[in-house]
């Protein structure tokens, strides 16, 4: 069965990972701009990173038959310096029209400070002015519940937001319900130690159903697994869930969400 | 949406995994006890509260455990930020 990994940081992964993912029937990846493990020293570093996500990574993926899409933004960990963040935000319009860009992401909160909120409001303003889809990072560990509730408060207060074109990502047991109940897509990230396991993701599907849920690896430069979505599929099969349900979560759902972007040009696989 | 497995089947599949995790936890707590010094730390209290939560009845243990390890949410945060 083909699958999407709708949130993965391939810039931090090797070409061997692309090859392995392709062999395991990964068809499409979505790569949000994120924190590369260190704070960048200037806007030129972001500029080059955005070029990497829109020029180089699509080619590297295509060499293995994988369709590569990206999200442009400044992550919450580098959003504390509001002046610097404004300079990065000013770079975004040049990239948002590039052919593989789905929208603005991953954006959100990290330590839930006033400055992070100021930067986030600027990013949302840009997204609304350009009618872009948005992908939200929610904080890790003890900050997650607080940060997720704050993000939902911000979005609820903005009447311009079309909730069907927004994903609240890295949801866990205590944050997935409010994201779904308010009409957003909810991402579940399969990530060792700090996010969800394939087993807990399957549990959440059983509790909340498959509607508007995306499952991703968010694999990056840290301990993570680019085949995590496959492991989730395996767990669902072990529990005897039907193939149609698994396909809905790993293929139909991300396809529907990505189709909300004007730049999404999906090429379906040839079927026998 | 129900899980297609019977409860006994789930337990059969997961029993050894649960046993392993509990043993890991017990050994970790023993290791902290054996180490030099006394831990006076909120994290130990969180661990104690978690264990109480797990042995209690009721659904949504994972959700309640997540909330136990979460910072509180202040509904008035926007006013505090001057928004």
Tab-separated table of C-alpha atoms in Angstrom:
chain	number	residue	atom	x	y	z
A	1	UNK	CA	0.000	0.000	0.000
A	2	UNK	CA	1.309	3.441	-0.932
A	3	UNK	CA	1.559	6.013	1.824
A	4	UNK	CA	2.360	9.660	2.473
A	5	UNK	CA	4.643	10.927	5.189
A	6	UNK	CA	3.034	14.373	5.526
A	7	UNK	CA	5.645	15.730	7.945
A	8	UNK	CA	9.293	14.735	7.634
A	9	UNK	CA	12.544	16.724	7.572
A	10	UNK	CA	14.379	15.117	4.697
A	11	UNK	CA	17.017	17.879	4.620
A	12	UNK	CA	18.323	16.243	7.787
A	13	UNK	CA	18.210	12.723	6.328
A	14	UNK	CA	20.412	10.809	3.922
A	15	UNK	CA	19.659	9.826	0.345
A	16	UNK	CA	19.653	6.232	1.596
A	17	UNK	CA	16.559	7.138	3.619
A	18	UNK	CA	14.816	8.349	0.465
A	19	UNK	CA	15.726	5.045	-1.203
A	20	UNK	CA	14.449	2.977	1.715
A	21	UNK	CA	11.231	4.957	1.984
A	22	UNK	CA	10.625	4.535	-1.752
A	23	UNK	CA	11.173	0.790	-1.481
A	24	UNK	CA	8.575	0.738	1.285
A	25	UNK	CA	6.059	2.505	-1.031
A	26	UNK	CA	6.299	6.046	0.265
A	27	UNK	CA	4.797	8.148	-2.511
A	28	UNK	CA	4.727	11.716	-1.167
A	29	UNK	CA	6.559	13.594	1.577
A	30	UNK	CA	5.699	16.948	3.131
A	31	UNK	CA	8.682	18.829	4.528
A	32	UNK	CA	8.003	21.815	6.803
A	33	UNK	CA	10.705	24.368	7.464
A	34	UNK	CA	12.026	23.811	10.980
A	35	UNK	CA	14.834	24.297	13.480
A	36	UNK	CA	17.978	22.610	12.190
A	37	UNK	CA	19.372	21.898	15.652
A	38	UNK	CA	21.107	25.262	16.027
A	39	UNK	CA	20.007	28.888	15.777
A	40	UNK	CA	20.831	30.392	12.411
A	41	UNK	CA	23.097	33.443	12.426
A	42	UNK	CA	21.297	35.500	9.792
A	43	UNK	CA	18.535	35.696	7.256
A	44	UNK	CA	20.825	34.410	4.515
A	45	UNK	CA	20.949	31.065	6.296
A	46	UNK	CA	17.159	30.900	6.103
A	47	UNK	CA	17.228	31.981	2.475
A	48	UNK	CA	19.565	29.138	1.571
A	49	UNK	CA	17.502	26.677	3.625
A	50	UNK	CA	14.318	27.717	1.788
A	51	UNK	CA	16.158	27.204	-1.493
A	52	UNK	CA	17.208	23.753	-0.333
A	53	UNK	CA	13.591	22.839	0.442
A	54	UNK	CA	12.277	24.133	-2.870
A	55	UNK	CA	15.098	23.324	-5.298
A	56	UNK	CA	17.368	20.542	-4.092
A	57	UNK	CA	15.165	18.293	-1.968
A	58	UNK	CA	12.469	17.858	-4.665
A	59	UNK	CA	15.173	16.629	-7.053
A	60	UNK	CA	16.687	14.285	-4.501
A	61	UNK	CA	13.230	12.849	-3.787
A	62	UNK	CA	12.298	12.577	-7.457
A	63	UNK	CA	15.367	10.437	-8.073
A	64	UNK	CA	13.584	7.792	-6.022
A	65	UNK	CA	10.106	8.408	-7.390
A	66	UNK	CA	8.967	10.334	-4.316
A	67	UNK	CA	6.976	13.550	-4.734
A	68	UNK	CA	8.364	16.247	-2.437
A	69	UNK	CA	6.350	19.160	-1.039
A	70	UNK	CA	7.453	21.805	1.431
A	71	UNK	CA	6.102	24.358	3.881
A	72	UNK	CA	7.764	27.730	4.428
A	73	UNK	CA	8.059	29.476	7.780
A	74	UNK	CA	10.135	30.334	10.793
A	75	UNK	CA	9.931	27.829	13.590
A	76	UNK	CA	8.992	28.730	17.147
A	77	UNK	CA	12.469	28.069	18.527
A	78	UNK	CA	13.882	30.909	16.422
A	79	UNK	CA	10.865	33.180	16.847
A	80	UNK	CA	11.862	34.798	20.137
A	81	UNK	CA	13.846	37.577	18.428
A	82	UNK	CA	10.883	39.397	16.909
A	83	UNK	CA	12.966	41.737	14.756
A	84	UNK	CA	14.947	38.884	13.254
A	85	UNK	CA	11.778	36.868	12.724
A	86	UNK	CA	10.241	39.785	10.805
A	87	UNK	CA	13.205	39.757	8.438
A	88	UNK	CA	12.734	36.025	7.837
A	89	UNK	CA	8.988	36.454	7.312
A	90	UNK	CA	9.789	39.075	4.668
A	91	UNK	CA	11.626	36.369	2.701
A	92	UNK	CA	8.651	34.034	2.564
A	93	UNK	CA	6.528	35.491	-0.271
A	94	UNK	CA	9.317	34.797	-2.768
A	95	UNK	CA	9.144	31.105	-1.883
A	96	UNK	CA	5.422	30.615	-1.317
A	97	UNK	CA	4.720	30.614	-5.044
A	98	UNK	CA	7.311	27.965	-5.816
A	99	UNK	CA	5.772	24.844	-7.334
A	100	UNK	CA	6.278	22.458	-4.415
A	101	UNK	CA	5.188	24.774	-1.582
A	102	UNK	CA	1.976	23.872	0.247
A	103	UNK	CA	1.716	26.832	2.592
A	104	UNK	CA	3.116	28.296	5.789
A	105	UNK	CA	4.602	25.911	8.347
A	106	UNK	CA	5.687	24.624	10.628
A	107	UNK	CA	4.853	27.567	12.801
A	108	UNK	CA	3.630	27.716	16.356
A	109	UNK	CA	4.911	27.987	19.894
A	110	UNK	CA	7.804	26.511	21.818
A	111	UNK	CA	8.037	28.115	25.275
A	112	UNK	CA	4.779	30.025	24.774
A	113	UNK	CA	6.260	33.493	25.314
A	114	UNK	CA	4.837	36.852	24.311
A	115	UNK	CA	7.524	37.268	21.652
A	116	UNK	CA	6.746	33.864	20.149
A	117	UNK	CA	3.085	34.880	19.983
A	118	UNK	CA	4.001	38.170	18.269
A	119	UNK	CA	5.975	36.319	15.602
A	120	UNK	CA	3.217	33.765	15.181
A	121	UNK	CA	0.612	36.494	14.631
A	122	UNK	CA	2.811	37.925	11.880
A	123	UNK	CA	3.014	34.531	10.182
A	124	UNK	CA	-0.740	33.996	10.418
A	125	UNK	CA	-1.324	37.469	8.971
A	126	UNK	CA	0.858	36.608	6.000
A	127	UNK	CA	-0.936	33.288	5.533
A	128	UNK	CA	-4.347	34.959	5.630
A	129	UNK	CA	-3.327	37.735	3.249
A	130	UNK	CA	-2.181	35.130	0.731
A	131	UNK	CA	-4.852	32.498	1.487
A	132	UNK	CA	-2.229	29.937	2.414
A	133	UNK	CA	-2.737	26.661	4.234
A	134	UNK	CA	-1.054	26.471	7.633
A	135	UNK	CA	0.763	23.739	9.513
A	136	UNK	CA	1.189	24.257	13.255
A	137	UNK	CA	3.911	22.857	15.449
A	138	UNK	CA	2.757	22.348	19.021
A	139	UNK	CA	5.325	22.355	21.837
A	140	UNK	CA	6.986	19.336	23.366
A	141	UNK	CA	6.462	17.754	26.765
A	142	UNK	CA	5.144	19.939	29.611
A	143	UNK	CA	4.487	22.913	27.310
A	144	UNK	CA	2.319	20.996	24.854
A	145	UNK	CA	-1.071	21.370	26.491
A	146	UNK	CA	-0.563	25.064	27.260
A	147	UNK	CA	0.859	25.824	23.809
A	148	UNK	CA	-1.835	23.925	21.957
A	149	UNK	CA	-4.593	25.702	23.864
A	150	UNK	CA	-2.927	29.071	23.152
A	151	UNK	CA	-2.669	28.306	19.433
A	152	UNK	CA	-6.343	27.283	19.342
A	153	UNK	CA	-7.251	30.523	21.166
A	154	UNK	CA	-5.326	32.568	18.586
A	155	UNK	CA	-6.972	30.818	15.653
A	156	UNK	CA	-10.452	30.981	17.184
A	157	UNK	CA	-10.105	34.733	17.546
A	158	UNK	CA	-9.268	35.145	13.842
A	159	UNK	CA	-12.404	35.008	11.701
A	160	UNK	CA	-10.319	34.764	8.516
A	161	UNK	CA	-9.105	31.247	9.330
A	162	UNK	CA	-10.600	28.361	7.351
A	163	UNK	CA	-10.139	25.512	9.818
A	164	UNK	CA	-10.315	22.853	7.106
A	165	UNK	CA	-7.026	24.239	5.747
A	166	UNK	CA	-5.135	24.119	9.046
A	167	UNK	CA	-3.318	21.195	10.662
A	168	UNK	CA	-2.518	21.178	14.370
A	169	UNK	CA	0.446	18.834	14.469
A	170	UNK	CA	2.177	16.690	17.107
A	171	UNK	CA	-1.136	16.040	18.853
A	172	UNK	CA	-1.161	13.567	21.716
A	173	UNK	CA	-3.812	12.132	24.001
A	174	UNK	CA	-4.439	15.398	25.840
A	175	UNK	CA	-4.523	17.704	22.794
A	176	UNK	CA	-6.075	15.766	19.924
A	177	UNK	CA	-9.668	16.138	21.107
A	178	UNK	CA	-9.754	19.982	21.151
A	179	UNK	CA	-8.022	20.147	17.752
A	180	UNK	CA	-10.554	17.810	16.160
A	181	UNK	CA	-13.578	19.256	17.952
A	182	UNK	CA	-12.732	22.724	16.662
A	183	UNK	CA	-12.621	21.438	13.094
A	184	UNK	CA	-8.883	21.304	12.387
A	185	UNK	CA	-6.808	18.506	10.967
A	186	UNK	CA	-4.857	16.787	13.723
A	187	UNK	CA	-1.385	15.404	13.119
A	188	UNK	CA	-0.007	12.551	15.213
A	189	UNK	CA	3.775	12.335	15.204
A	190	UNK	CA	5.475	8.987	15.732
A	191	UNK	CA	8.624	9.915	17.541
A	192	UNK	CA	10.557	8.142	20.254
A	193	UNK	CA	10.464	9.483	23.824
A	194	UNK	CA	8.796	12.848	23.293
A	195	UNK	CA	5.744	12.228	21.102
A	196	UNK	CA	3.585	9.186	20.188
A	197	UNK	CA	4.394	5.562	19.429
A	198	UNK	CA	2.716	3.608	16.622
A	199	UNK	CA	0.722	1.800	19.313
A	200	UNK	CA	-0.541	5.000	20.936
A	201	UNK	CA	-1.342	6.458	17.517
A	202	UNK	CA	-3.464	3.392	16.745
A	203	UNK	CA	-5.145	3.838	20.137
A	204	UNK	CA	-6.033	7.431	19.275
A	205	UNK	CA	-7.496	6.336	15.931
A	206	UNK	CA	-9.645	3.802	17.786
A	207	UNK	CA	-10.845	6.470	20.215
A	208	UNK	CA	-11.420	9.353	17.788
A	209	UNK	CA	-11.880	7.644	14.402
A	210	UNK	CA	-9.945	8.411	11.215
A	211	UNK	CA	-11.569	11.670	10.145
A	212	UNK	CA	-9.116	14.589	9.712
A	213	UNK	CA	-6.204	12.707	11.268
A	214	UNK	CA	-2.727	12.609	9.712
A	215	UNK	CA	0.068	10.330	10.891
A	216	UNK	CA	3.684	11.354	10.319
A	217	UNK	CA	7.241	10.544	11.358
A	218	UNK	CA	8.628	14.071	11.675
A	219	UNK	CA	11.963	12.298	11.202
A	220	UNK	CA	14.834	14.763	11.454
A	221	UNK	CA	18.433	15.035	12.708
A	222	UNK	CA	17.581	13.558	16.129
A	223	UNK	CA	16.530	10.056	17.156
A	224	UNK	CA	13.623	9.399	14.781
A	225	UNK	CA	12.457	6.918	12.177
A	226	UNK	CA	11.673	7.705	8.520
A	227	UNK	CA	9.703	4.437	8.346
A	228	UNK	CA	7.545	5.249	11.348
A	229	UNK	CA	4.388	5.555	9.231
A	230	UNK	CA	4.979	2.003	7.984
A	231	UNK	CA	5.311	0.840	11.593
A	232	UNK	CA	1.968	2.473	12.352
A	233	UNK	CA	0.428	0.643	9.375
A	234	UNK	CA	1.849	-2.626	10.690
A	235	UNK	CA	0.397	-1.996	14.148
A	236	UNK	CA	-3.022	-1.321	12.641
A	237	UNK	CA	-2.806	-4.593	10.686
A	238	UNK	CA	-1.760	-6.494	13.823
A	239	UNK	CA	-4.989	-5.280	15.389
A	240	UNK	CA	-6.937	-6.530	12.344
A	241	UNK	CA	-8.125	-3.123	11.236
A	242	UNK	CA	-9.255	-3.193	7.586
A	243	UNK	CA	-6.932	-2.089	4.808
A	244	UNK	CA	-9.480	0.548	3.781
A	245	UNK	CA	-9.136	2.229	7.172
A	246	UNK	CA	-5.345	2.156	7.056
A	247	UNK	CA	-5.351	3.561	3.533
A	248	UNK	CA	-7.666	6.356	4.578
A	249	UNK	CA	-5.259	7.494	7.277
A	250	UNK	CA	-1.943	7.193	5.448
A	251	UNK	CA	-3.072	8.049	1.898
A	252	UNK	CA	-6.554	9.487	1.468
A	253	UNK	CA	-6.373	11.904	4.408
A	254	UNK	CA	-3.048	13.541	3.557
A	255	UNK	CA	-4.112	13.661	-0.084
A	256	UNK	CA	-7.279	15.541	0.881
A	257	UNK	CA	-5.407	17.949	3.151
A	258	UNK	CA	-2.626	18.664	0.650
A	259	UNK	CA	-5.235	19.291	-2.061
A	260	UNK	CA	-6.163	22.416	-0.130
A	261	UNK	CA	-3.012	23.993	-1.518
A	262	UNK	CA	-3.043	25.626	-4.942
A	263	UNK	CA	0.476	24.303	-5.625
A	264	UNK	CA	-0.298	20.641	-4.995
A	265	UNK	CA	0.079	18.719	-8.260
A	266	UNK	CA	-0.349	15.127	-7.233
A	267	UNK	CA	0.661	12.433	-9.668
A	268	UNK	CA	-1.149	9.225	-8.694
A	269	UNK	CA	0.741	5.969	-9.030
A	270	UNK	CA	-0.019	3.829	-12.028
A	271	UNK	CA	-2.329	1.008	-11.040
A	272	UNK	CA	-2.336	-2.433	-12.635
B	1	UNK	CA	-14.487	2.937	16.721
B	2	UNK	CA	-13.889	-0.377	18.523
B	3	UNK	CA	-10.601	-2.226	18.507
B	4	UNK	CA	-11.209	-5.481	16.592
B	5	UNK	CA	-9.483	-7.561	19.289
B	6	UNK	CA	-10.952	-9.081	22.451
B	7	UNK	CA	-9.663	-7.734	25.759
B	8	UNK	CA	-7.986	-11.048	26.600
B	9	UNK	CA	-6.225	-10.984	23.228
B	10	UNK	CA	-4.913	-7.487	23.902
B	11	UNK	CA	-3.673	-8.604	27.302
B	12	UNK	CA	-2.057	-11.716	25.812
B	13	UNK	CA	-0.200	-9.547	23.319
B	14	UNK	CA	0.862	-6.834	25.715
B	15	UNK	CA	1.460	-8.641	29.011
B	16	UNK	CA	5.198	-9.190	28.572
B	17	UNK	CA	5.680	-5.650	27.283
B	18	UNK	CA	3.870	-4.222	30.301
B	19	UNK	CA	5.887	-6.458	32.626
B	20	UNK	CA	9.111	-5.252	30.995
B	21	UNK	CA	8.117	-1.590	31.364
B	22	UNK	CA	7.155	-2.052	35.012
B	23	UNK	CA	10.443	-3.807	35.756
B	24	UNK	CA	12.353	-1.006	34.037
B	25	UNK	CA	10.498	1.507	36.173
B	26	UNK	CA	11.134	-0.458	39.371
B	27	UNK	CA	14.837	-0.792	38.565
B	28	UNK	CA	15.091	2.923	37.790
B	29	UNK	CA	13.500	3.866	41.109
B	30	UNK	CA	15.881	1.427	42.861
B	31	UNK	CA	18.818	3.055	41.053
B	32	UNK	CA	17.777	6.493	42.255
B	33	UNK	CA	17.529	5.116	45.813
B	34	UNK	CA	20.966	3.497	45.614
B	35	UNK	CA	22.633	6.619	44.249
B	36	UNK	CA	24.305	9.036	46.618
B	37	UNK	CA	22.253	11.888	48.003
B	38	UNK	CA	18.566	12.528	48.428
B	39	UNK	CA	16.322	13.598	45.594
B	40	UNK	CA	14.187	16.563	46.577
B	41	UNK	CA	12.589	17.210	43.253
B	42	UNK	CA	9.095	17.859	41.906
B	43	UNK	CA	9.706	15.235	39.256
B	44	UNK	CA	9.723	12.480	41.888
B	45	UNK	CA	6.384	13.711	43.134
B	46	UNK	CA	5.053	13.591	39.567
B	47	UNK	CA	6.211	9.991	39.304
B	48	UNK	CA	4.444	9.095	42.569
B	49	UNK	CA	1.249	10.801	41.391
B	50	UNK	CA	1.493	8.948	38.065
B	51	UNK	CA	1.668	5.596	39.796
B	52	UNK	CA	-1.383	6.471	41.862
B	53	UNK	CA	-3.218	7.423	38.681
B	54	UNK	CA	-2.326	4.154	36.961
B	55	UNK	CA	-3.652	1.948	39.748
B	56	UNK	CA	-6.919	3.887	39.919
B	57	UNK	CA	-10.046	3.073	37.975
B	58	UNK	CA	-11.497	5.028	35.096
B	59	UNK	CA	-10.861	5.580	31.413
B	60	UNK	CA	-8.452	7.913	29.629
B	61	UNK	CA	-5.432	7.089	31.773
B	62	UNK	CA	-3.029	8.225	29.038
B	63	UNK	CA	-4.821	11.566	28.693
B	64	UNK	CA	-4.879	12.106	32.455
B	65	UNK	CA	-1.210	11.182	32.739
B	66	UNK	CA	-0.374	13.676	30.000
B	67	UNK	CA	-2.210	16.398	31.905
B	68	UNK	CA	-0.342	15.505	35.084
B	69	UNK	CA	2.937	16.231	33.281
B	70	UNK	CA	1.619	19.445	31.683
B	71	UNK	CA	1.981	23.075	32.647
B	72	UNK	CA	-1.336	24.674	33.624
B	73	UNK	CA	-3.289	26.601	31.028
B	74	UNK	CA	-4.311	30.132	31.974
B	75	UNK	CA	-7.465	31.244	30.155
B	76	UNK	CA	-6.479	34.871	30.653
B	77	UNK	CA	-3.126	34.604	28.921
B	78	UNK	CA	-4.108	36.979	26.114
B	79	UNK	CA	-4.931	39.755	28.572
B	80	UNK	CA	-1.659	39.054	30.399
B	81	UNK	CA	0.170	39.505	27.094
B	82	UNK	CA	-1.711	42.715	26.348
B	83	UNK	CA	-3.469	41.265	23.323
